[in-house]
PDB file of C-alpha atoms in Angstrom:
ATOM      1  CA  UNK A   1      -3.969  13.716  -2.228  1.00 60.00           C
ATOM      2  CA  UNK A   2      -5.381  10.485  -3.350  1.00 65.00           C
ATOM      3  CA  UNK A   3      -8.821  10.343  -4.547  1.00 69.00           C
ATOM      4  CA  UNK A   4     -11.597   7.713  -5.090  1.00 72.00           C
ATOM      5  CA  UNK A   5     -10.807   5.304  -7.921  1.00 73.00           C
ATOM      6  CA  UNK A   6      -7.213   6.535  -7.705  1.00 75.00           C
ATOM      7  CA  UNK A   7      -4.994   3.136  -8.631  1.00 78.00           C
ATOM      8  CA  UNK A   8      -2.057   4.977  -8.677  1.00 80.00           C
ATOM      9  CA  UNK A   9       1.109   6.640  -6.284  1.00 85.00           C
ATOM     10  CA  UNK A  10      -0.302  10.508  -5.274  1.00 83.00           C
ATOM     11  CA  UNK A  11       1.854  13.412  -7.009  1.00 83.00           C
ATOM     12  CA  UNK A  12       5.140  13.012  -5.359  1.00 86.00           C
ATOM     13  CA  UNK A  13       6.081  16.657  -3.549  1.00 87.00           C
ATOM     14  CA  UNK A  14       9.558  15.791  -2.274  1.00 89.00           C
ATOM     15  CA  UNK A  15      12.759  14.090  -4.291  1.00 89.00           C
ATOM     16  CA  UNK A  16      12.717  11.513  -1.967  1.00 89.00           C
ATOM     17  CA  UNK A  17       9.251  10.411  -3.419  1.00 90.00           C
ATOM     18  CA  UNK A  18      10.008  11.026  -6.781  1.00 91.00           C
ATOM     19  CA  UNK A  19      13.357   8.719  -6.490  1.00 91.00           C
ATOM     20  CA  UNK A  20      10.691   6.029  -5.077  1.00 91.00           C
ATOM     21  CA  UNK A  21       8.067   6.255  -8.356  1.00 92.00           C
ATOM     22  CA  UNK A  22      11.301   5.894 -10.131  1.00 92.00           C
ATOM     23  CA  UNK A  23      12.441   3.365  -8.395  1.00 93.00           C
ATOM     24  CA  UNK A  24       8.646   1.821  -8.648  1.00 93.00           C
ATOM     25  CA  UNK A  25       8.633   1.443 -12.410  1.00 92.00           C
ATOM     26  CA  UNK A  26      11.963   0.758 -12.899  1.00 93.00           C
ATOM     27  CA  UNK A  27      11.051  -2.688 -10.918  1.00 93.00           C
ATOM     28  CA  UNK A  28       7.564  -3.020 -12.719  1.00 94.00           C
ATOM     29  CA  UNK A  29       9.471  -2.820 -16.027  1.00 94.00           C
ATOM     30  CA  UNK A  30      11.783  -5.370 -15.231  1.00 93.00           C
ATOM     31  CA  UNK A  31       8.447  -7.608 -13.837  1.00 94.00           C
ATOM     32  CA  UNK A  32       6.820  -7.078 -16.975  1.00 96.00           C
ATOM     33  CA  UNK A  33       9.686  -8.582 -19.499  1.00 94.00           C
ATOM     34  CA  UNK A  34       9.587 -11.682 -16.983  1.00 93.00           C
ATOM     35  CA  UNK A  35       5.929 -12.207 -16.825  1.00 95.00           C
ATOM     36  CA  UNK A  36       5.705 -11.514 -20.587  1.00 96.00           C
ATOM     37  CA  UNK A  37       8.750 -14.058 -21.300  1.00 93.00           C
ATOM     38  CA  UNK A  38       7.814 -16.907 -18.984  1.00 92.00           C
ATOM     39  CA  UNK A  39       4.294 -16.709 -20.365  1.00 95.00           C
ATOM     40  CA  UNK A  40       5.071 -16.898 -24.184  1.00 94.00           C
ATOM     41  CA  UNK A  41       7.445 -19.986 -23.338  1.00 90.00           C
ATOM     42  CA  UNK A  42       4.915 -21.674 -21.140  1.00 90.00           C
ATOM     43  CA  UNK A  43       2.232 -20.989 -23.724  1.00 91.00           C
ATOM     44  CA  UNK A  44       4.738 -21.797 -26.733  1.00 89.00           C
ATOM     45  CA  UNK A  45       5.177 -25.336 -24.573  1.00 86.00           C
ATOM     46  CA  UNK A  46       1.746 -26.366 -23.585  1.00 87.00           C
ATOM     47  CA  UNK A  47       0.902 -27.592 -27.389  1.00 87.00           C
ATOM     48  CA  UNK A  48       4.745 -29.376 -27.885  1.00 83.00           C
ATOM     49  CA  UNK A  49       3.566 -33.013 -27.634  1.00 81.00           C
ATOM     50  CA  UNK A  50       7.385 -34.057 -28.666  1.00 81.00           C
ATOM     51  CA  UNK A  51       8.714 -35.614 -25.396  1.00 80.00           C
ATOM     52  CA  UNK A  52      13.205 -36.411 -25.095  1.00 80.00           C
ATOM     53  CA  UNK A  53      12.493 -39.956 -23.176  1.00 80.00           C
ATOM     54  CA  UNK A  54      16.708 -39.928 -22.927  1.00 80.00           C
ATOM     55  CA  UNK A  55      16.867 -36.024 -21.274  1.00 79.00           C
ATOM     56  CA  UNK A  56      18.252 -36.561 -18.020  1.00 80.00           C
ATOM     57  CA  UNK A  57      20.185 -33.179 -17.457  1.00 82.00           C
ATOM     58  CA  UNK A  58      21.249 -30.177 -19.380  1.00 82.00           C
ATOM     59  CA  UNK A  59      24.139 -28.271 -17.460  1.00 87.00           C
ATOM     60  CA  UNK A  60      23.697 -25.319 -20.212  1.00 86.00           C
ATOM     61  CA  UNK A  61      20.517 -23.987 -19.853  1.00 86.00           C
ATOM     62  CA  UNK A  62      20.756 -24.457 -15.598  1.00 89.00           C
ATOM     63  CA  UNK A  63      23.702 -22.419 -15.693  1.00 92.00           C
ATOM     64  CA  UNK A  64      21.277 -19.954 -17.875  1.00 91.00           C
ATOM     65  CA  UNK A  65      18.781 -20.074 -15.714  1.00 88.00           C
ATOM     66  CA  UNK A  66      20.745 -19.779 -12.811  1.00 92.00           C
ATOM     67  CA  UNK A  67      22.790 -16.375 -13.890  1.00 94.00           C
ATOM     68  CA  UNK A  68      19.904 -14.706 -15.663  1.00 92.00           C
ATOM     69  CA  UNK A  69      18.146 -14.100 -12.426  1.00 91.00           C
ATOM     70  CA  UNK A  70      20.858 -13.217 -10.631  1.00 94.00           C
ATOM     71  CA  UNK A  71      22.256 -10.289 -13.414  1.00 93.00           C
ATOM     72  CA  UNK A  72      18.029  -9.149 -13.102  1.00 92.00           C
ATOM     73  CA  UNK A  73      18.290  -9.085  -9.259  1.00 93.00           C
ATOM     74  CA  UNK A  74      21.319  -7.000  -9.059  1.00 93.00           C
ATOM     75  CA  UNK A  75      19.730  -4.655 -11.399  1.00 90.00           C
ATOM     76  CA  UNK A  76      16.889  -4.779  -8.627  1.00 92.00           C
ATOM     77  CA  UNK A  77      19.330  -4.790  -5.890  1.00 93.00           C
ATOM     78  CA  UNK A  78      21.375  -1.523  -6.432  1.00 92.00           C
ATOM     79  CA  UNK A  79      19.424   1.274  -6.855  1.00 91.00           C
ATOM     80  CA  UNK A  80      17.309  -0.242  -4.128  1.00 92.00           C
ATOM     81  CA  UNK A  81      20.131  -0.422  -1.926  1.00 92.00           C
ATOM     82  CA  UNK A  82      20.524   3.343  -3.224  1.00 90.00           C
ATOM     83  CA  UNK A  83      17.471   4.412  -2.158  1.00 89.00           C
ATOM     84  CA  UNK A  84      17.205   2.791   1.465  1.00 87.00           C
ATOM     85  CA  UNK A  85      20.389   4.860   1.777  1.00 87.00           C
ATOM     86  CA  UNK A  86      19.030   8.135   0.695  1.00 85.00           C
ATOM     87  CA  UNK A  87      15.625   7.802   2.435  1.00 84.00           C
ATOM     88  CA  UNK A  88      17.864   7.097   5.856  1.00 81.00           C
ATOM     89  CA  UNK A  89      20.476  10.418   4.872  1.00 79.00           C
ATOM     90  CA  UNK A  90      19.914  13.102   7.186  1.00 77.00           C
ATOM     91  CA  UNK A  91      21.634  16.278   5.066  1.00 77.00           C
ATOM     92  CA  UNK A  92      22.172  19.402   7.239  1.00 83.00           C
ATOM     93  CA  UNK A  93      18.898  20.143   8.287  1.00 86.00           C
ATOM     94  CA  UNK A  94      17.833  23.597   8.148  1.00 86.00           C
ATOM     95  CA  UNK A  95      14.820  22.930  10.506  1.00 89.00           C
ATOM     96  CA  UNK A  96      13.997  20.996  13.145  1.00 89.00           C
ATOM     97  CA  UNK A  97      10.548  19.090  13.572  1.00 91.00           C
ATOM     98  CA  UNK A  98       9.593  16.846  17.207  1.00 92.00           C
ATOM     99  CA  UNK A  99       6.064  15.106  16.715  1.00 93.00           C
ATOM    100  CA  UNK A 100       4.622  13.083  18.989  1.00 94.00           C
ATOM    101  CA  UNK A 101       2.059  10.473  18.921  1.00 93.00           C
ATOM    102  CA  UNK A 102      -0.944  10.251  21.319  1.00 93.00           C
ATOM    103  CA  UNK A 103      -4.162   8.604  21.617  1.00 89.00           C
ATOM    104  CA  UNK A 104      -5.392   9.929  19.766  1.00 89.00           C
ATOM    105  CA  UNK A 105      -3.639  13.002  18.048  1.00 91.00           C
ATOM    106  CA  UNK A 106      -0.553  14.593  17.433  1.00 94.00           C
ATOM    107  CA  UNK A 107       1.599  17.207  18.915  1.00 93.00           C
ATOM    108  CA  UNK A 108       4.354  19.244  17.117  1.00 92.00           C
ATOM    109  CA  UNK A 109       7.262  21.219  18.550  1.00 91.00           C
ATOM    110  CA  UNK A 110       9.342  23.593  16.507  1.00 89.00           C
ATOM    111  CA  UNK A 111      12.088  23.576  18.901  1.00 81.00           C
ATOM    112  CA  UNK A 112      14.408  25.565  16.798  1.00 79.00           C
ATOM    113  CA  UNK A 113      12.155  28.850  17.644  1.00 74.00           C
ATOM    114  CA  UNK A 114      11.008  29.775  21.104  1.00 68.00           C
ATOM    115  CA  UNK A 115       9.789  26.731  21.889  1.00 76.00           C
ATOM    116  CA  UNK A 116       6.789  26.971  19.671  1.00 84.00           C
ATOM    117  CA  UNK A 117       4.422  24.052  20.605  1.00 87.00           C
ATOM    118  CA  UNK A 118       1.014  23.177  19.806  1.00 88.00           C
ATOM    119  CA  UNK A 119      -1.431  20.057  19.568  1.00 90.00           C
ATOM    120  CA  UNK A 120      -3.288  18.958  16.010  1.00 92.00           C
ATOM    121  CA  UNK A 121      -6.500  17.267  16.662  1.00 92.00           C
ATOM    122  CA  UNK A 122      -8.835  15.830  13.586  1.00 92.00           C
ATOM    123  CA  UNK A 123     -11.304  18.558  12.586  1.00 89.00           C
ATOM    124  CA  UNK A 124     -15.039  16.530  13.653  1.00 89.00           C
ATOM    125  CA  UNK A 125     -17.350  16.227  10.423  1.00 85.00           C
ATOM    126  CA  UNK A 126     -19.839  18.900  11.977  1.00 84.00           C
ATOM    127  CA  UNK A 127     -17.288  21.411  12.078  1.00 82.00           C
ATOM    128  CA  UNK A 128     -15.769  20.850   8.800  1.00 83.00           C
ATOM    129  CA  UNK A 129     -16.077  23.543   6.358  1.00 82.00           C
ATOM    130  CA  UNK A 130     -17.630  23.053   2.547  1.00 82.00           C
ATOM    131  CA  UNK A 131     -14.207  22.930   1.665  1.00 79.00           C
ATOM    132  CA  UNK A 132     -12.666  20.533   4.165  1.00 80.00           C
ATOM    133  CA  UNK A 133     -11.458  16.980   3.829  1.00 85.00           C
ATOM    134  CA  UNK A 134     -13.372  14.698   6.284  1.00 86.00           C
ATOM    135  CA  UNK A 135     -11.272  12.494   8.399  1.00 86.00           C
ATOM    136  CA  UNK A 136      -8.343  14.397   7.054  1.00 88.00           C
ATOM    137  CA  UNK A 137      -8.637  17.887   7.950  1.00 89.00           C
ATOM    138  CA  UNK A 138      -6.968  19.059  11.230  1.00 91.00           C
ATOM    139  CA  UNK A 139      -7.268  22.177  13.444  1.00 88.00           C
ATOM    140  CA  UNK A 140      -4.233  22.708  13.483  1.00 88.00           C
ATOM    141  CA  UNK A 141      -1.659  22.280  10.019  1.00 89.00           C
ATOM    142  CA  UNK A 142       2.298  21.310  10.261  1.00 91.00           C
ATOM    143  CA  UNK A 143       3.533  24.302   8.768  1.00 92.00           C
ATOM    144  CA  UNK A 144       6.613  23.915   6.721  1.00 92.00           C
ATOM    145  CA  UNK A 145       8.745  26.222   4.816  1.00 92.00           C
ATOM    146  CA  UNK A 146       9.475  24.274   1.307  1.00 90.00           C
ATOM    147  CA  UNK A 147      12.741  23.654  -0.637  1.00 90.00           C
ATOM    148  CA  UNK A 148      14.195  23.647   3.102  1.00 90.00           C
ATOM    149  CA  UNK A 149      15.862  20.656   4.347  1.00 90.00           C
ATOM    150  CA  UNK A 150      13.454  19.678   7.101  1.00 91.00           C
ATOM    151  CA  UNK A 151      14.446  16.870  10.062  1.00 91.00           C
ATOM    152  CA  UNK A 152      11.360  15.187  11.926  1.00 91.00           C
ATOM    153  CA  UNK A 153      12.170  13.755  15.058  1.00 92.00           C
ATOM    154  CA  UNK A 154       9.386  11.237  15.561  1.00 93.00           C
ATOM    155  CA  UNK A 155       8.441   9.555  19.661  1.00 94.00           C
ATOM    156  CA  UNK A 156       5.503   8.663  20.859  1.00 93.00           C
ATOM    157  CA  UNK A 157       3.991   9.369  24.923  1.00 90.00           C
ATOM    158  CA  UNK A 158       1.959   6.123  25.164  1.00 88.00           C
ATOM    159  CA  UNK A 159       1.996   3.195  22.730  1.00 92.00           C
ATOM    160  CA  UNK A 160       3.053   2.521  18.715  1.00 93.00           C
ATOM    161  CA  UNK A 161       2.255   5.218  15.894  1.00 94.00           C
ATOM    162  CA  UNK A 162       3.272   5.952  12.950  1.00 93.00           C
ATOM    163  CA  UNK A 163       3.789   9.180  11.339  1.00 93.00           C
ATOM    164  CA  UNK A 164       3.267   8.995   7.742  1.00 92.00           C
ATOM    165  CA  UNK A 165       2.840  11.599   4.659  1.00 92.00           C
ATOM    166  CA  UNK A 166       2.830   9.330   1.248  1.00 90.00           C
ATOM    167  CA  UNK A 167       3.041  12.294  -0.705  1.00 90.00           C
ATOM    168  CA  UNK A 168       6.336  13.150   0.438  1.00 90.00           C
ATOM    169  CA  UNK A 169       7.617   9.532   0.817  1.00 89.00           C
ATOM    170  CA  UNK A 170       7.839   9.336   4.273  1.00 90.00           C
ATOM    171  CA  UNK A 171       6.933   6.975   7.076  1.00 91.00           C
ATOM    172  CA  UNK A 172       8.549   6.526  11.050  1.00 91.00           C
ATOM    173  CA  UNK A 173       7.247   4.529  13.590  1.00 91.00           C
ATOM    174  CA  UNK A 174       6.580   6.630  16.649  1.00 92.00           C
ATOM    175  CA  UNK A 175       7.661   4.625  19.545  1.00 93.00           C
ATOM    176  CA  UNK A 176       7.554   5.129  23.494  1.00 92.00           C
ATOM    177  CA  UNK A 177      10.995   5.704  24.668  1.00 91.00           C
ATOM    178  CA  UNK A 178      12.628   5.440  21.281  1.00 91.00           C
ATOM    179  CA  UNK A 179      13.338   8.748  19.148  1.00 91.00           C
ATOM    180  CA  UNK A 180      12.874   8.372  15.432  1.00 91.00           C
ATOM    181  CA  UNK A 181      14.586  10.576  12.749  1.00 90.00           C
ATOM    182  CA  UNK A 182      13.561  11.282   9.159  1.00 90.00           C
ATOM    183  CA  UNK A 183      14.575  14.086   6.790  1.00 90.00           C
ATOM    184  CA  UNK A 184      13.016  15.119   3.900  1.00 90.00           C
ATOM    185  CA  UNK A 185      12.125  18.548   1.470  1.00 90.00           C
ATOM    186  CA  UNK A 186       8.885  19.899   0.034  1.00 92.00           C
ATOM    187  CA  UNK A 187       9.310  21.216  -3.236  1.00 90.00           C
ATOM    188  CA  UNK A 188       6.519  22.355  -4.138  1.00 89.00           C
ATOM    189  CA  UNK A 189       3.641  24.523  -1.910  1.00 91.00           C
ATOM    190  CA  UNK A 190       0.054  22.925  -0.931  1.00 89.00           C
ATOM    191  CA  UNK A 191      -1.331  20.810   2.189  1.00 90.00           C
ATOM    192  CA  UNK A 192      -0.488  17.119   1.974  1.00 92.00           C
ATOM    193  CA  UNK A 193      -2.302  14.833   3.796  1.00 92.00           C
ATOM    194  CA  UNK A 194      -1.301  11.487   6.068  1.00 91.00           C
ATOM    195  CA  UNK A 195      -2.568   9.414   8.697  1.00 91.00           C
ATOM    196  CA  UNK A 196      -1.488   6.984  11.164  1.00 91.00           C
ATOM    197  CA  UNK A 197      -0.026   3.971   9.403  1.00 91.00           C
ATOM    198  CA  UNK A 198      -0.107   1.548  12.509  1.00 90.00           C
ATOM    199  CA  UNK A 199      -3.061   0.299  14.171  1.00 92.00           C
ATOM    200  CA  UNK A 200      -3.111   2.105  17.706  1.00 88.00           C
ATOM    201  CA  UNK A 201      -6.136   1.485  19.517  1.00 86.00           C
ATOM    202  CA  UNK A 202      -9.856   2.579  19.135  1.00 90.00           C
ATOM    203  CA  UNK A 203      -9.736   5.880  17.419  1.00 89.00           C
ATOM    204  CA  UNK A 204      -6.514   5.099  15.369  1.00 91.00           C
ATOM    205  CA  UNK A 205      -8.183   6.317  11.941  1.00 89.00           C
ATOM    206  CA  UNK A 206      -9.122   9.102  13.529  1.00 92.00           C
ATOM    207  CA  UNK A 207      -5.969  10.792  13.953  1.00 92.00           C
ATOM    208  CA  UNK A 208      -4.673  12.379  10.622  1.00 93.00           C
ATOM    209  CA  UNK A 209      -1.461  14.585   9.615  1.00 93.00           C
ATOM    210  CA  UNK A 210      -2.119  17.557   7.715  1.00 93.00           C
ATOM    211  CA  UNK A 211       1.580  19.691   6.313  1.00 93.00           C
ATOM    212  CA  UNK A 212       1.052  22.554   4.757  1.00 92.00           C
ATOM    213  CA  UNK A 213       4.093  23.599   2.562  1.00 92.00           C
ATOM    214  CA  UNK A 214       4.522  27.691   2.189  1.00 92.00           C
ATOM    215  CA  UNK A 215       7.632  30.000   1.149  1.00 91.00           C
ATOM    216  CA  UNK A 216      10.453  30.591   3.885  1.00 90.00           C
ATOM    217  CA  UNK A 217       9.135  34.073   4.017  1.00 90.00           C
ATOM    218  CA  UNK A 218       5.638  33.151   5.100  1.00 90.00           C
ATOM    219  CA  UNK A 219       7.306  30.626   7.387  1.00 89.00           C
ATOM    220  CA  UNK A 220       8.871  32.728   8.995  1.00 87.00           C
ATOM    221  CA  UNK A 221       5.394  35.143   9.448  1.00 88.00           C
ATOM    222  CA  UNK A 222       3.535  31.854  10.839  1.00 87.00           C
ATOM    223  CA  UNK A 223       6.395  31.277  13.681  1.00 85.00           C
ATOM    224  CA  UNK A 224       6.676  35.030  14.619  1.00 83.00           C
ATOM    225  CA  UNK A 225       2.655  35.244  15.040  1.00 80.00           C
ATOM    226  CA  UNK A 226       2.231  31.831  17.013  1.00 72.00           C
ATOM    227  CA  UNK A 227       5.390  32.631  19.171  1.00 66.00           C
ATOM    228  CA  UNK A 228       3.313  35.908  19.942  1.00 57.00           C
ATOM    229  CA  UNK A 229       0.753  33.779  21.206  1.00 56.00           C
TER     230      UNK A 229
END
């Protein structure tokens, strides 16, 4: 997870995320060589005193100027376009997630085994343990299994939320009426942290996402217990 002073993206924990930091300095590499350009020929031009008092057009260096930026945008353009794609590509899911938003807290159901349902309120600060994350830690975790193909099915019961995990590169609105569908893979084990990206009422920072990624086989021992329940 992020911490204070952190300028950066968080440690990416699914490919879609990785593709996205990618994706993010690819871009930032391109903005540099502009930036750096334009500034050494506006600072190369600010002492030129010479002035052309017959210059009234120069079709060359429009046409120059016109196709450069277009060739840079299309190197832009396509892996972007690439990327929307795969972030929307729903591959054979192996597991089936169904959150929904409330006011103000989430509920999960893992639908694909015995209806195993339960609510995840944020952990208050006076029961938080030394070790907890304050305003992050919930009572009860999404438990995933990782390198598993995981669909979310995102709705909400009363107004806009929006589910969102930056680790793993993943954000979907949760509206009323409307069901939402995102698929993604952990590939890597640990608890990654998210909140509610869209402003939905009084306690709307107050409602945080907490996925804990653990092997198939423990998985698998986490369902069996809470379907015991």
């Amino acid at each position: 997870m992020a911490t204070w002073g952190h300028l950066g993206f968080q440690d990416s924990a699914s490919p879609l995320m990785e593709q996205l930091i990618f994706f993010h300095d690819h871009t930032m590499v391109v903005l540099i060589l502009i930036t750096t350009f334009v500034g050494y020929m506006m600072a190369a031009m600010f002492p030129n005193a010479f002035v052309n008092r017959f210059l009234l057009e120069n079709q060359t260096i429009e046409v120059i100027w016109t196709i450069l930026p277009a060739i840079i945008l299309i190197f832009i353009a396509l892996p972007s376009l690439r990327l929307l794609y795969l972030l929307d590509e729903v591959n054979n899911p192996s597991i089936t997630l169904k959150t929904i938003g409330h006011q103000w807290y989430w509920s999960y159901e893992y639908s694909d085994f015995l209806q195993v349902e339960f609510d995840s309120y944020m952990t208050p600060s006076n029961e938080l343990d030394l070790s907890g994350f304050r305003l992050l830690d919930v009572d009860n975790r999404t438990v995933l299994p990782m390198n598993t193909q995981v669909r979310m099915l995102v709705t909400a019961a009363d107004v806009i939320h929006s589910w969102t995990v930056p680790a793993l590169g993943v954000k979907a609105d949760a509206i009323p009426g409307r069901l939402n569908q995102i698929s993604f893979m952990v590939n890597r084990p640990g608890l990654f942290f998210g909140q509610c990206s869209e402003i939905c009422g009084a306690n709307h920072s107050f409602m945080p996402i907490v996925v804990e990624s653990v092997s198939v086989s423990a998985f698998l021992n986490w369902i069996s217990s809470s379907s015991d329940l």
